[in-house]
Amino acid sequence: MCTLEQRGRVFVLTLTGDGEHRLGIPLMASIRSALSSVAAQAAQDGPGAALVTVAEGRFFSNGLDIGWVGTSRARLTELIDALRPVAADLLALPMPTVAAVTGHASAGGFLLALCHDYRVMRADRGVLYMSEVDLGFPLPPYFMALLRAKITAAQALRDVVLRGARIRAPQAKEMGIVDVVCPGAPETVAEPLKLAEQLAARKWDGAVYSAIRISMFPDACMSVGIVQGSDEDKARNFGSRL
Amino acid sequence: MDMANMCTVEKHGRVHLITLTGAGEHRLGPALISALRSAVATVRASPGGGALVLAAEGKYFSNGFDQAWARTVPLHLHASMRGAFRGLLADLIALPMPTVAAVTGHAAAAGCVLALAHDAVVMRASRGFLYMSEVDAGLKMADFFGEVLRQKVPDAAARRDMILRGDKMTAAEGVRRGVVDAAVDGGVEDVVAAAVAAAEGLAARGWDGEVVAEIRKAMWPAVWGKVKDYGAAEAARPRL
């Protein structure tokens, strides 16, 4: 379902296999477990790490496992509730994060990519697509909070959520959703690794990086259940740093 | 008028010019924050409205909080320094006249936030950065800093680059990103002159100052919400 490797200071989380990487309970549990290992290892290794999330095959992720849901409202709720802590883990991860969007990213899969600090996407294949309006589902509140935090151009946000736009990489870059556009699959893996190495080389303190990220997106972080430290907590850090 | 050798207040036509004096980093410690708040209060109290320009001498606009001072004092005083800075931002946001920051040199961390807390930002083209230095310095960022950045740098990618990557933003880049209103060639005096000219233009509109303040607070509700309880106006209000 997913594998985790460490290449120097860069952790690489790979969604494995040729399928759609549908976010079901088992895959989400594996991702959480991997992220937990990443955080623990980084705490041991000290400052200066980064994460790249990449997927094999034609899809980055095609969203929640709707096949498993069938017609069960309870199962749909279960999956929506299970993705929330995955988002929280990424938003709280004590290192820079890069999503290598190597294929289609729809709905929950698009959201997963958005939970990273940076997005690199291939130009030749794959679209970003918030399919909910087309499928007739409202967006869970934490989805919207994340979309509003990360897609700040008003027309871009409208096109994503209210028009169900299928967005290719060059357009995504213009919309401010993707940072780097790569010609094809190999570059879409190489570039994120290079970017991650550059970010890791900055040797930022992981806990500080995570706290700064949370203060950048307080509403989105609150919506996924991250509790922001008070200014008193931050003051303790301020004092101890000097 | 000289506030303990830290800043001066002068009038140029309808423009009140506050200048952070001296060649140093204009670190925002309790003394400078207090001097600035006094200067702003003086401007607020003066009759006839007008507009405000905040500028600085030397290589720096402001290089942030006074960490050297903070090293020497107990932790609870750090909170009072941050609270006083919140108060300064509240005083600027509630100021009944248009405000222009003349970013004459480097503006980092709290110094960057101070510059952005003005209605308009005029910046020296040839030298100086806007720099959210916290990530590089290993310091967590106060939540009200995040609100100011969210208000003034709405583009998510630009804000991420500043805050999470510590990118140093030149005036030209600032203009491109919609963070800086004008990049001015030349030296400190040229930047100040341009800021004063811009402020004179705003003052000439003859706006009702109280209306300007109310509109500004309504335009920046999240920032205002985080700082209003620390402002001078709040302190002056009788408590029942």
JSON list of N, CA, C and O in Angstrom, two decimals, chain A residues 144-173:
[
{"chain": "A", "resi": 144, "resn": "MET", "atom": "N", "xyz": [-12.91, 22.10, 3.07]},
{"chain": "A", "resi": 144, "resn": "MET", "atom": "CA", "xyz": [-13.07, 23.49, 2.64]},
{"chain": "A", "resi": 144, "resn": "MET", "atom": "C", "xyz": [-12.06, 24.38, 3.35]},
{"chain": "A", "resi": 144, "resn": "MET", "atom": "O", "xyz": [-11.49, 25.27, 2.74]},
{"chain": "A", "resi": 145, "resn": "ALA", "atom": "N", "xyz": [-11.84, 24.12, 4.63]},
{"chain": "A", "resi": 145, "resn": "ALA", "atom": "CA", "xyz": [-10.87, 24.93, 5.37]},
{"chain": "A", "resi": 145, "resn": "ALA", "atom": "C", "xyz": [-9.49, 24.83, 4.74]},
{"chain": "A", "resi": 145, "resn": "ALA", "atom": "O", "xyz": [-8.78, 25.83, 4.58]},
{"chain": "A", "resi": 146, "resn": "LEU", "atom": "N", "xyz": [-9.10, 23.62, 4.35]},
{"chain": "A", "resi": 146, "resn": "LEU", "atom": "CA", "xyz": [-7.80, 23.43, 3.70]},
{"chain": "A", "resi": 146, "resn": "LEU", "atom": "C", "xyz": [-7.75, 24.07, 2.33]},
{"chain": "A", "resi": 146, "resn": "LEU", "atom": "O", "xyz": [-6.77, 24.71, 1.96]},
{"chain": "A", "resi": 147, "resn": "LEU", "atom": "N", "xyz": [-8.82, 23.92, 1.56]},
{"chain": "A", "resi": 147, "resn": "LEU", "atom": "CA", "xyz": [-8.87, 24.54, 0.23]},
{"chain": "A", "resi": 147, "resn": "LEU", "atom": "C", "xyz": [-8.76, 26.05, 0.34]},
{"chain": "A", "resi": 147, "resn": "LEU", "atom": "O", "xyz": [-8.03, 26.69, -0.43]},
{"chain": "A", "resi": 148, "resn": "ARG", "atom": "N", "xyz": [-9.48, 26.63, 1.30]},
{"chain": "A", "resi": 148, "resn": "ARG", "atom": "CA", "xyz": [-9.43, 28.09, 1.48]},
{"chain": "A", "resi": 148, "resn": "ARG", "atom": "C", "xyz": [-8.06, 28.55, 1.94]},
{"chain": "A", "resi": 148, "resn": "ARG", "atom": "O", "xyz": [-7.62, 29.65, 1.60]},
{"chain": "A", "resi": 149, "resn": "ALA", "atom": "N", "xyz": [-7.38, 27.73, 2.71]},
{"chain": "A", "resi": 149, "resn": "ALA", "atom": "CA", "xyz": [-6.05, 28.10, 3.20]},
{"chain": "A", "resi": 149, "resn": "ALA", "atom": "C", "xyz": [-5.02, 28.06, 2.08]},
{"chain": "A", "resi": 149, "resn": "ALA", "atom": "O", "xyz": [-4.10, 28.88, 2.03]},
{"chain": "A", "resi": 150, "resn": "LYS", "atom": "N", "xyz": [-5.16, 27.07, 1.18]},
{"chain": "A", "resi": 150, "resn": "LYS", "atom": "CA", "xyz": [-4.10, 26.82, 0.21]},
{"chain": "A", "resi": 150, "resn": "LYS", "atom": "C", "xyz": [-4.36, 27.42, -1.17]},
{"chain": "A", "resi": 150, "resn": "LYS", "atom": "O", "xyz": [-3.44, 27.65, -1.93]},
{"chain": "A", "resi": 151, "resn": "ILE", "atom": "N", "xyz": [-5.64, 27.63, -1.50]},
{"chain": "A", "resi": 151, "resn": "ILE", "atom": "CA", "xyz": [-5.97, 28.20, -2.82]},
{"chain": "A", "resi": 151, "resn": "ILE", "atom": "C", "xyz": [-6.59, 29.56, -2.55]},
{"chain": "A", "resi": 151, "resn": "ILE", "atom": "O", "xyz": [-7.78, 29.67, -2.27]},
{"chain": "A", "resi": 152, "resn": "THR", "atom": "N", "xyz": [-5.77, 30.60, -2.61]},
{"chain": "A", "resi": 152, "resn": "THR", "atom": "CA", "xyz": [-6.21, 31.90, -2.12]},
{"chain": "A", "resi": 152, "resn": "THR", "atom": "C", "xyz": [-6.72, 32.83, -3.21]},
{"chain": "A", "resi": 152, "resn": "THR", "atom": "O", "xyz": [-7.35, 33.83, -2.91]},
{"chain": "A", "resi": 153, "resn": "ALA", "atom": "N", "xyz": [-6.45, 32.53, -4.48]},
{"chain": "A", "resi": 153, "resn": "ALA", "atom": "CA", "xyz": [-7.01, 33.38, -5.54]},
{"chain": "A", "resi": 153, "resn": "ALA", "atom": "C", "xyz": [-8.49, 33.02, -5.68]},
{"chain": "A", "resi": 153, "resn": "ALA", "atom": "O", "xyz": [-8.83, 31.86, -5.89]},
{"chain": "A", "resi": 154, "resn": "ALA", "atom": "N", "xyz": [-9.36, 34.04, -5.57]},
{"chain": "A", "resi": 154, "resn": "ALA", "atom": "CA", "xyz": [-10.81, 33.78, -5.49]},
{"chain": "A", "resi": 154, "resn": "ALA", "atom": "C", "xyz": [-11.34, 32.98, -6.67]},
{"chain": "A", "resi": 154, "resn": "ALA", "atom": "O", "xyz": [-12.13, 32.05, -6.52]},
{"chain": "A", "resi": 155, "resn": "GLN", "atom": "N", "xyz": [-10.90, 33.37, -7.88]},
{"chain": "A", "resi": 155, "resn": "GLN", "atom": "CA", "xyz": [-11.41, 32.67, -9.06]},
{"chain": "A", "resi": 155, "resn": "GLN", "atom": "C", "xyz": [-10.88, 31.25, -9.14]},
{"chain": "A", "resi": 155, "resn": "GLN", "atom": "O", "xyz": [-11.57, 30.35, -9.61]},
{"chain": "A", "resi": 156, "resn": "ALA", "atom": "N", "xyz": [-9.64, 31.07, -8.67]},
{"chain": "A", "resi": 156, "resn": "ALA", "atom": "CA", "xyz": [-9.07, 29.72, -8.67]},
{"chain": "A", "resi": 156, "resn": "ALA", "atom": "C", "xyz": [-9.87, 28.81, -7.75]},
{"chain": "A", "resi": 156, "resn": "ALA", "atom": "O", "xyz": [-10.24, 27.70, -8.12]},
{"chain": "A", "resi": 157, "resn": "LEU", "atom": "N", "xyz": [-10.17, 29.31, -6.55]},
{"chain": "A", "resi": 157, "resn": "LEU", "atom": "CA", "xyz": [-10.94, 28.51, -5.59]},
{"chain": "A", "resi": 157, "resn": "LEU", "atom": "C", "xyz": [-12.32, 28.19, -6.16]},
{"chain": "A", "resi": 157, "resn": "LEU", "atom": "O", "xyz": [-12.80, 27.06, -6.08]},
{"chain": "A", "resi": 158, "resn": "ARG", "atom": "N", "xyz": [-12.96, 29.20, -6.76]},
{"chain": "A", "resi": 158, "resn": "ARG", "atom": "CA", "xyz": [-14.28, 28.98, -7.34]},
{"chain": "A", "resi": 158, "resn": "ARG", "atom": "C", "xyz": [-14.20, 27.90, -8.43]},
{"chain": "A", "resi": 158, "resn": "ARG", "atom": "O", "xyz": [-15.03, 27.01, -8.49]},
{"chain": "A", "resi": 159, "resn": "ASP", "atom": "N", "xyz": [-13.21, 27.98, -9.27]},
{"chain": "A", "resi": 159, "resn": "ASP", "atom": "CA", "xyz": [-13.10, 27.00, -10.36]},
{"chain": "A", "resi": 159, "resn": "ASP", "atom": "C", "xyz": [-12.87, 25.60, -9.82]},
{"chain": "A", "resi": 159, "resn": "ASP", "atom": "O", "xyz": [-13.37, 24.63, -10.36]},
{"chain": "A", "resi": 160, "resn": "VAL", "atom": "N", "xyz": [-12.10, 25.51, -8.74]},
{"chain": "A", "resi": 160, "resn": "VAL", "atom": "CA", "xyz": [-11.82, 24.20, -8.15]},
{"chain": "A", "resi": 160, "resn": "VAL", "atom": "C", "xyz": [-13.08, 23.59, -7.53]},
{"chain": "A", "resi": 160, "resn": "VAL", "atom": "O", "xyz": [-13.43, 22.45, -7.82]},
{"chain": "A", "resi": 161, "resn": "VAL", "atom": "N", "xyz": [-13.75, 24.34, -6.64]},
{"chain": "A", "resi": 161, "resn": "VAL", "atom": "CA", "xyz": [-14.84, 23.72, -5.87]},
{"chain": "A", "resi": 161, "resn": "VAL", "atom": "C", "xyz": [-16.21, 23.90, -6.48]},
{"chain": "A", "resi": 161, "resn": "VAL", "atom": "O", "xyz": [-17.06, 23.02, -6.33]},
{"chain": "A", "resi": 162, "resn": "LEU", "atom": "N", "xyz": [-16.47, 25.03, -7.13]},
{"chain": "A", "resi": 162, "resn": "LEU", "atom": "CA", "xyz": [-17.81, 25.30, -7.63]},
{"chain": "A", "resi": 162, "resn": "LEU", "atom": "C", "xyz": [-17.97, 24.98, -9.10]},
{"chain": "A", "resi": 162, "resn": "LEU", "atom": "O", "xyz": [-19.09, 24.99, -9.61]},
{"chain": "A", "resi": 163, "resn": "ARG", "atom": "N", "xyz": [-16.87, 24.69, -9.78]},
{"chain": "A", "resi": 163, "resn": "ARG", "atom": "CA", "xyz": [-16.97, 24.38, -11.20]},
{"chain": "A", "resi": 163, "resn": "ARG", "atom": "C", "xyz": [-16.41, 23.01, -11.53]},
{"chain": "A", "resi": 163, "resn": "ARG", "atom": "O", "xyz": [-16.49, 22.59, -12.67]},
{"chain": "A", "resi": 164, "resn": "GLY", "atom": "N", "xyz": [-15.85, 22.33, -10.54]},
{"chain": "A", "resi": 164, "resn": "GLY", "atom": "CA", "xyz": [-15.30, 21.00, -10.78]},
{"chain": "A", "resi": 164, "resn": "GLY", "atom": "C", "xyz": [-14.31, 21.00, -11.92]},
{"chain": "A", "resi": 164, "resn": "GLY", "atom": "O", "xyz": [-14.32, 20.10, -12.77]},
{"chain": "A", "resi": 165, "resn": "ALA", "atom": "N", "xyz": [-13.43, 22.00, -11.96]},
{"chain": "A", "resi": 165, "resn": "ALA", "atom": "CA", "xyz": [-12.46, 22.08, -13.04]},
{"chain": "A", "resi": 165, "resn": "ALA", "atom": "C", "xyz": [-11.46, 20.93, -12.95]},
{"chain": "A", "resi": 165, "resn": "ALA", "atom": "O", "xyz": [-11.02, 20.56, -11.87]},
{"chain": "A", "resi": 166, "resn": "ARG", "atom": "N", "xyz": [-11.13, 20.36, -14.10]},
{"chain": "A", "resi": 166, "resn": "ARG", "atom": "CA", "xyz": [-10.06, 19.36, -14.17]},
{"chain": "A", "resi": 166, "resn": "ARG", "atom": "C", "xyz": [-8.82, 20.12, -14.62]},
{"chain": "A", "resi": 166, "resn": "ARG", "atom": "O", "xyz": [-8.77, 20.59, -15.75]},
{"chain": "A", "resi": 167, "resn": "ILE", "atom": "N", "xyz": [-7.86, 20.23, -13.73]},
{"chain": "A", "resi": 167, "resn": "ILE", "atom": "CA", "xyz": [-6.77, 21.19, -13.93]},
{"chain": "A", "resi": 167, "resn": "ILE", "atom": "C", "xyz": [-5.47, 20.47, -14.21]},
{"chain": "A", "resi": 167, "resn": "ILE", "atom": "O", "xyz": [-5.00, 19.67, -13.39]},
{"chain": "A", "resi": 168, "resn": "ARG", "atom": "N", "xyz": [-4.87, 20.80, -15.34]},
{"chain": "A", "resi": 168, "resn": "ARG", "atom": "CA", "xyz": [-3.56, 20.22, -15.66]},
{"chain": "A", "resi": 168, "resn": "ARG", "atom": "C", "xyz": [-2.46, 21.09, -15.05]},
{"chain": "A", "resi": 168, "resn": "ARG", "atom": "O", "xyz": [-2.71, 22.24, -14.68]},
{"chain": "A", "resi": 169, "resn": "ALA", "atom": "N", "xyz": [-1.28, 20.54, -15.02]},
{"chain": "A", "resi": 169, "resn": "ALA", "atom": "CA", "xyz": [-0.18, 21.18, -14.26]},
{"chain": "A", "resi": 169, "resn": "ALA", "atom": "C", "xyz": [0.10, 22.63, -14.63]},
{"chain": "A", "resi": 169, "resn": "ALA", "atom": "O", "xyz": [0.21, 23.48, -13.74]},
{"chain": "A", "resi": 170, "resn": "PRO", "atom": "N", "xyz": [0.23, 22.97, -15.93]},
{"chain": "A", "resi": 170, "resn": "PRO", "atom": "CA", "xyz": [0.57, 24.37, -16.23]},
{"chain": "A", "resi": 170, "resn": "PRO", "atom": "C", "xyz": [-0.49, 25.34, -15.71]},
{"chain": "A", "resi": 170, "resn": "PRO", "atom": "O", "xyz": [-0.17, 26.40, -15.16]},
{"chain": "A", "resi": 171, "resn": "GLN", "atom": "N", "xyz": [-1.75, 24.97, -15.87]},
{"chain": "A", "resi": 171, "resn": "GLN", "atom": "CA", "xyz": [-2.82, 25.83, -15.38]},
{"chain": "A", "resi": 171, "resn": "GLN", "atom": "C", "xyz": [-2.81, 25.87, -13.85]},
{"chain": "A", "resi": 171, "resn": "GLN", "atom": "O", "xyz": [-3.03, 26.93, -13.24]},
{"chain": "A", "resi": 172, "resn": "ALA", "atom": "N", "xyz": [-2.52, 24.74, -13.23]},
{"chain": "A", "resi": 172, "resn": "ALA", "atom": "CA", "xyz": [-2.46, 24.68, -11.77]},
{"chain": "A", "resi": 172, "resn": "ALA", "atom": "C", "xyz": [-1.38, 25.62, -11.25]},
{"chain": "A", "resi": 172, "resn": "ALA", "atom": "O", "xyz": [-1.54, 26.25, -10.21]},
{"chain": "A", "resi": 173, "resn": "LYS", "atom": "N", "xyz": [-0.29, 25.71, -11.99]},
{"chain": "A", "resi": 173, "resn": "LYS", "atom": "CA", "xyz": [0.78, 26.62, -11.57]},
{"chain": "A", "resi": 173, "resn": "LYS", "atom": "C", "xyz": [0.30, 28.06, -11.66]},
{"chain": "A", "resi": 173, "resn": "LYS", "atom": "O", "xyz": [0.52, 28.86, -10.75]}
]
